[in-house]
Amino acid sequence: MSIEDVISRLTKLDHPLNFHQPVQMSNDIAAYLKFYGLDIKGVEFNLGKLEIDKTEIAVQIFTPEKSEATIFLLHGYLNHVGHLNKIIQHLTSHHYRVISYDLQGHGLSNGDRASVSSFADYVTTLEKLMEKVKAEMPDPFYVIGHSTGGAIILDYLLKHRTHPFDKVILLAPLVRSNHWYLTKIAYSFVQLIPFIKQVKRQIKKRAMSKEYVAFLKRDPLQPKAIPLSWLRALMEWNQTIHRYPPLATDLFVIQGNKDDTVEWTYNLPFIHKRFCNARTVLIDEGQHELINDDPATREIVLTKIVNFLDD
């Protein structure tokens, strides 16, 4: 039984999200959890599909024996819930229930691979999931987002002025990607060539821990290319996000000072301008994949996250 076959079957899993009837553990689910390091002792697992605009989103819930709050955990672009294994292990060990999901076109969710027509679609997914969770689960609710997951949270908060999240953490949040203007120029040229619909993905091995690079190499859910439609959606979102007025919500932003994936020297001032109560911590030598960085850096980041949540 190959992991590719397991994933193929789980992608087609017919089990609507149900908080009161967790999915029955199967050989496929057990194999998936083991492969991605999500088979956590003493933690109840649930997996279900949530249909949003005719796209099935795979939602995963990790519930420890004792839970003090529910944390929504959003992954970054080209990643999926399996990339969050270490932070999920850490949060559940500190008595937090974790709800995470694969963005459309990622992981076990349906949709065109690594593509989205508009960032508004990402926000709609979070909105629909929140509606269901608020109706069936007790608060408090916290939210943590990495990279594109952070961008989704920013948009959600600015759109929903009175939101349900008591604590918000952004990890290396995306507003602009690195080399922003060069990217826009390159995109303008490439889109003139009608047969080019995507660009090959380049994995920056020097900016990642050896452990994480090895994981990426064996991960069958890794997209091999970046659709131009996603770049267009990012650029369009950058034009609309400026229209929202500032908000007084507290934010805790953790950013690595060696991140060469997002243009963090622009992003952090932008966030502070929109969120006057934002607090930022720079991680020395921290790369973009903070929760998959080298063990020492990762431990610093995870400790700061839990200290903020426990405060």
Coordinates of C-alpha atoms in Angstrom, one line a residue:
M1 CA 0.0 0.0 0.0
S2 CA 1.8 3.1 -1.2
I3 CA 1.3 6.5 0.3
E4 CA 0.2 7.8 -3.1
D5 CA -2.6 5.3 -3.2
V6 CA -3.6 6.2 0.3
I7 CA -3.8 9.9 -0.5
S8 CA -5.7 9.2 -3.7
R9 CA -8.4 7.3 -1.7
L10 CA -8.5 9.9 1.1
T11 CA -8.9 12.7 -1.4
K12 CA -12.1 10.9 -2.5
L13 CA -13.3 10.2 1.1
D14 CA -17.0 10.6 1.4
H15 CA -17.4 11.7 5.0
P16 CA -18.9 15.2 5.7
L17 CA -17.4 17.1 8.6
N18 CA -19.2 16.0 11.8
F19 CA -18.0 17.1 15.2
H20 CA -20.1 14.6 17.1
Q21 CA -19.3 11.5 15.0
P22 CA -15.5 11.4 14.3
V23 CA -14.4 9.6 11.2
Q24 CA -13.8 5.9 11.8
M25 CA -10.1 5.1 11.9
S26 CA -9.2 3.1 8.8
N27 CA -5.9 1.7 7.4
D28 CA -5.7 4.6 5.0
I29 CA -6.2 7.2 7.7
A30 CA -3.7 5.5 10.0
A31 CA -1.1 5.3 7.2
Y32 CA -1.6 9.0 6.4
L33 CA -1.2 10.1 10.0
K34 CA 1.9 8.0 10.4
F35 CA 3.5 9.2 7.2
Y36 CA 3.0 12.9 8.1
G37 CA 3.8 12.5 11.8
L38 CA 0.3 13.3 12.9
D39 CA -0.4 10.1 14.8
I40 CA -0.2 11.8 18.2
K41 CA -0.6 9.6 21.3
G42 CA -3.6 10.6 23.5
V43 CA -5.1 12.9 20.8
E44 CA -8.4 12.1 19.2
F45 CA -8.4 12.6 15.4
N46 CA -11.2 13.6 13.1
L47 CA -11.3 14.1 9.4
G48 CA -14.2 15.4 7.3
K49 CA -15.1 17.2 4.1
L50 CA -16.7 20.6 4.1
E51 CA -18.2 21.6 0.7
I52 CA -17.7 25.3 -0.2
D53 CA -18.8 26.6 -3.6
K54 CA -18.8 23.0 -5.0
T55 CA -15.2 22.4 -3.7
E56 CA -14.6 19.8 -1.0
I57 CA -12.3 21.1 1.7
A58 CA -10.5 18.5 3.9
V59 CA -10.7 19.5 7.6
Q60 CA -8.7 17.8 10.3
I61 CA -9.3 18.1 14.1
F62 CA -6.9 17.1 16.8
T63 CA -8.4 17.0 20.3
P64 CA -6.3 16.2 23.4
E65 CA -7.9 14.6 26.5
K66 CA -8.1 18.0 28.1
S67 CA -8.7 21.1 25.9
E68 CA -8.5 24.7 27.1
A69 CA -9.3 26.4 23.8
T70 CA -9.7 25.7 20.1
I71 CA -7.0 26.9 17.7
F72 CA -7.6 27.4 14.0
L73 CA -4.3 26.6 12.2
L74 CA -3.8 27.8 8.6
H75 CA -0.9 26.6 6.4
G76 CA 1.0 28.5 3.8
Y77 CA 0.9 28.3 0.0
L78 CA 2.1 25.0 -1.5
N79 CA 1.9 23.3 1.9
H80 CA -0.8 21.4 3.7
V81 CA -1.8 20.1 7.1
G82 CA 1.0 17.5 7.1
H83 CA 3.6 20.4 7.1
L84 CA 2.1 21.5 10.5
N85 CA 2.9 18.3 12.4
K86 CA 5.4 19.8 14.8
I87 CA 3.2 22.7 15.8
I88 CA 0.2 20.5 16.1
Q89 CA 2.1 18.1 18.4
H90 CA 3.2 21.1 20.5
L91 CA -0.2 22.7 20.8
T92 CA -2.0 19.5 21.7
S93 CA 0.6 18.7 24.3
H94 CA -0.3 22.1 25.9
H95 CA -4.0 21.2 26.0
Y96 CA -5.2 23.0 22.9
R97 CA -7.6 21.5 20.4
V98 CA -6.4 22.2 16.8
I99 CA -8.6 22.6 13.8
S100 CA -6.7 22.8 10.5
Y101 CA -7.6 22.3 6.9
D102 CA -6.0 22.0 3.5
L103 CA -6.6 25.1 1.3
Q104 CA -8.4 24.5 -1.9
G105 CA -6.0 23.0 -4.4
H106 CA -3.8 21.7 -1.6
G107 CA -3.3 18.5 0.3
L108 CA -6.5 16.3 0.5
S109 CA -8.8 19.1 -0.6
N110 CA -10.2 19.4 -4.1
G111 CA -9.7 22.2 -6.6
D112 CA -7.1 22.9 -9.2
R113 CA -3.7 22.2 -7.8
A114 CA -2.1 25.2 -6.0
S115 CA -4.5 27.6 -7.8
V116 CA -7.2 30.0 -6.7
S117 CA -9.2 32.4 -8.8
S118 CA -9.3 35.0 -6.0
F119 CA -8.0 35.3 -2.4
A120 CA -11.6 36.0 -1.5
D121 CA -12.2 32.2 -2.0
Y122 CA -9.7 31.5 0.8
V123 CA -11.5 33.9 3.1
T124 CA -14.8 32.3 2.3
T125 CA -13.5 28.9 3.3
L126 CA -12.5 30.3 6.7
E127 CA -15.9 32.1 7.1
K128 CA -17.9 28.9 6.3
L129 CA -15.8 26.8 8.7
M130 CA -16.1 29.4 11.4
E131 CA -19.9 29.4 11.1
K132 CA -20.0 25.7 11.6
V133 CA -17.6 25.6 14.4
K134 CA -19.2 28.4 16.4
A135 CA -22.6 26.6 16.2
E136 CA -21.2 23.4 17.5
M137 CA -18.1 24.0 19.6
P138 CA -17.4 26.1 22.7
D139 CA -15.2 29.1 22.7
P140 CA -12.6 30.5 23.2
F141 CA -11.2 30.5 19.7
Y142 CA -7.7 31.4 18.7
V143 CA -6.1 31.5 15.2
I144 CA -2.6 31.0 13.9
G145 CA -1.6 31.4 10.3
H146 CA 1.7 30.9 8.4
S147 CA 2.5 32.9 5.3
T148 CA -0.6 32.7 3.0
G149 CA -2.5 31.5 6.0
G150 CA -1.5 34.8 7.7
A151 CA -2.8 36.7 4.6
I152 CA -6.1 34.9 4.9
I153 CA -6.4 35.9 8.6
L154 CA -5.5 39.5 7.9
D155 CA -8.2 39.7 5.3
Y156 CA -10.7 37.9 7.5
L157 CA -10.1 40.3 10.5
L158 CA -10.3 43.4 8.4
K159 CA -13.5 42.3 6.8
H160 CA -15.1 41.0 10.0
R161 CA -14.6 44.0 12.4
T162 CA -16.1 42.0 15.3
H163 CA -14.6 38.6 14.9
P164 CA -14.6 35.5 17.2
F165 CA -10.8 35.2 17.8
D166 CA -9.5 36.0 21.2
K167 CA -5.9 35.6 20.2
V168 CA -4.2 35.9 16.8
I169 CA -0.7 34.8 15.8
L170 CA 0.8 35.4 12.4
L171 CA 4.0 33.5 11.3
A172 CA 6.0 35.1 8.5
P173 CA 2.7 36.5 7.1
L174 CA 2.4 37.1 3.4
V175 CA 1.4 40.5 2.1
R176 CA 3.9 40.9 -0.7
S177 CA 6.2 38.2 -1.8
N178 CA 9.9 38.8 -2.0
H179 CA 11.2 40.8 -5.0
W180 CA 7.7 42.1 -5.5
Y181 CA 8.3 44.5 -8.4
L182 CA 10.5 42.1 -10.3
T183 CA 7.8 39.4 -9.9
K184 CA 5.1 41.8 -11.3
I185 CA 7.3 42.7 -14.3
A186 CA 8.1 39.0 -15.0
Y187 CA 4.4 38.1 -14.7
S188 CA 3.5 40.9 -17.2
F189 CA 5.9 39.4 -19.7
V190 CA 5.0 35.7 -19.2
Q191 CA 1.3 36.3 -19.5
L192 CA 1.8 37.5 -23.0
I193 CA 2.8 34.0 -24.0
P194 CA -0.5 32.2 -24.3
F195 CA 0.7 28.6 -23.8
I196 CA 2.5 29.3 -20.5
K197 CA 0.0 28.8 -17.7
Q198 CA 2.4 28.0 -14.8
V199 CA 6.0 28.4 -13.8
K200 CA 8.2 25.6 -12.4
R201 CA 8.6 25.7 -8.6
Q202 CA 12.0 26.3 -7.2
I203 CA 12.7 24.9 -3.7
K204 CA 15.2 27.0 -1.9
K205 CA 17.2 24.3 -0.2
R206 CA 19.7 26.7 1.3
A207 CA 16.9 28.5 3.2
M208 CA 15.5 25.3 4.8
S209 CA 16.6 22.8 7.4
K210 CA 18.0 19.5 6.0
E211 CA 15.2 17.7 7.8
Y212 CA 12.5 19.7 6.0
V213 CA 14.1 19.4 2.6
A214 CA 14.1 15.6 3.0
F215 CA 10.5 15.8 3.9
L216 CA 9.6 17.8 0.8
K217 CA 11.4 15.3 -1.4
R218 CA 9.3 12.4 -0.2
D219 CA 6.0 14.3 0.1
P220 CA 3.7 13.2 -2.7
L221 CA 1.4 16.2 -2.1
Q222 CA 4.0 18.7 -3.1
P223 CA 2.9 20.8 -6.2
K224 CA 5.6 20.9 -8.9
A225 CA 4.6 24.3 -10.4
I226 CA 3.0 27.6 -9.5
P227 CA 0.0 28.6 -11.7
L228 CA 0.0 32.1 -13.0
S229 CA -3.6 32.4 -11.9
W230 CA -2.4 32.3 -8.3
L231 CA 0.1 35.1 -8.9
R232 CA -2.6 37.1 -10.5
A233 CA -4.9 36.5 -7.5
L234 CA -2.1 37.6 -5.1
M235 CA -1.5 40.9 -7.0
E236 CA -5.2 41.6 -7.1
W237 CA -5.5 41.0 -3.4
N238 CA -2.7 43.4 -2.7
Q239 CA -4.8 46.1 -4.4
T240 CA -7.9 45.4 -2.3
I241 CA -6.3 44.9 1.1
H242 CA -5.3 48.5 1.3
R243 CA -9.0 49.6 1.2
Y244 CA -9.8 48.4 4.7
P245 CA -9.6 50.9 7.6
P246 CA -7.3 50.2 10.6
L247 CA -8.4 47.8 13.3
A248 CA -7.6 47.7 17.0
T249 CA -7.3 43.9 17.3
D250 CA -4.2 42.6 19.1
L251 CA -1.8 40.6 16.9
F252 CA 1.3 38.8 17.6
V253 CA 3.6 38.5 14.6
I254 CA 6.6 36.2 14.5
Q255 CA 9.0 36.9 11.6
G256 CA 12.4 35.5 10.7
N257 CA 15.0 38.1 9.7
K258 CA 16.5 35.7 7.1
D259 CA 13.2 35.1 5.3
D260 CA 13.6 35.5 1.5
T261 CA 10.2 34.3 0.5
V262 CA 8.1 37.2 1.7
E263 CA 9.0 40.9 1.6
W264 CA 8.9 41.2 5.3
T265 CA 10.5 44.7 5.5
Y266 CA 7.4 45.9 3.7
N267 CA 4.9 43.5 5.2
L268 CA 5.6 44.3 8.9
P269 CA 5.0 48.1 8.6
F270 CA 1.9 47.4 6.5
I271 CA 0.5 45.2 9.3
H272 CA 1.3 47.7 12.0
K273 CA -0.4 50.5 10.0
R274 CA -3.6 48.4 9.8
F275 CA -3.4 46.9 13.3
C276 CA -2.2 49.5 15.8
N277 CA -2.0 46.9 18.6
A278 CA 0.2 44.5 16.6
R279 CA 3.4 43.3 18.3
T280 CA 6.3 41.8 16.4
V281 CA 9.1 39.6 17.4
L282 CA 12.0 39.1 14.9
I283 CA 13.7 35.7 15.1
D284 CA 17.5 36.0 14.5
E285 CA 18.5 33.8 11.5
G286 CA 14.9 32.6 11.2
Q287 CA 13.9 31.5 7.7
H288 CA 10.4 31.5 6.1
E289 CA 9.4 28.0 7.3
L290 CA 9.7 29.0 11.0
I291 CA 7.9 25.9 12.4
N292 CA 10.0 23.6 10.2
D293 CA 13.3 25.5 10.7
D294 CA 16.3 24.0 12.5
P295 CA 15.4 22.5 15.9
A296 CA 16.9 25.4 18.0
T297 CA 15.0 28.1 16.0
R298 CA 11.8 26.0 15.9
E299 CA 11.9 25.6 19.7
I300 CA 12.2 29.4 20.2
V301 CA 9.2 29.9 17.9
L302 CA 7.0 27.3 19.5
T303 CA 7.9 28.6 23.0
K304 CA 6.9 32.1 22.0
I305 CA 3.6 30.9 20.6
V306 CA 2.6 29.0 23.7
N307 CA 3.7 31.8 26.0
F308 CA 1.4 34.2 24.1
L309 CA -1.5 31.7 24.2
D310 CA -1.1 30.9 27.9
D311 CA -0.7 34.6 28.9

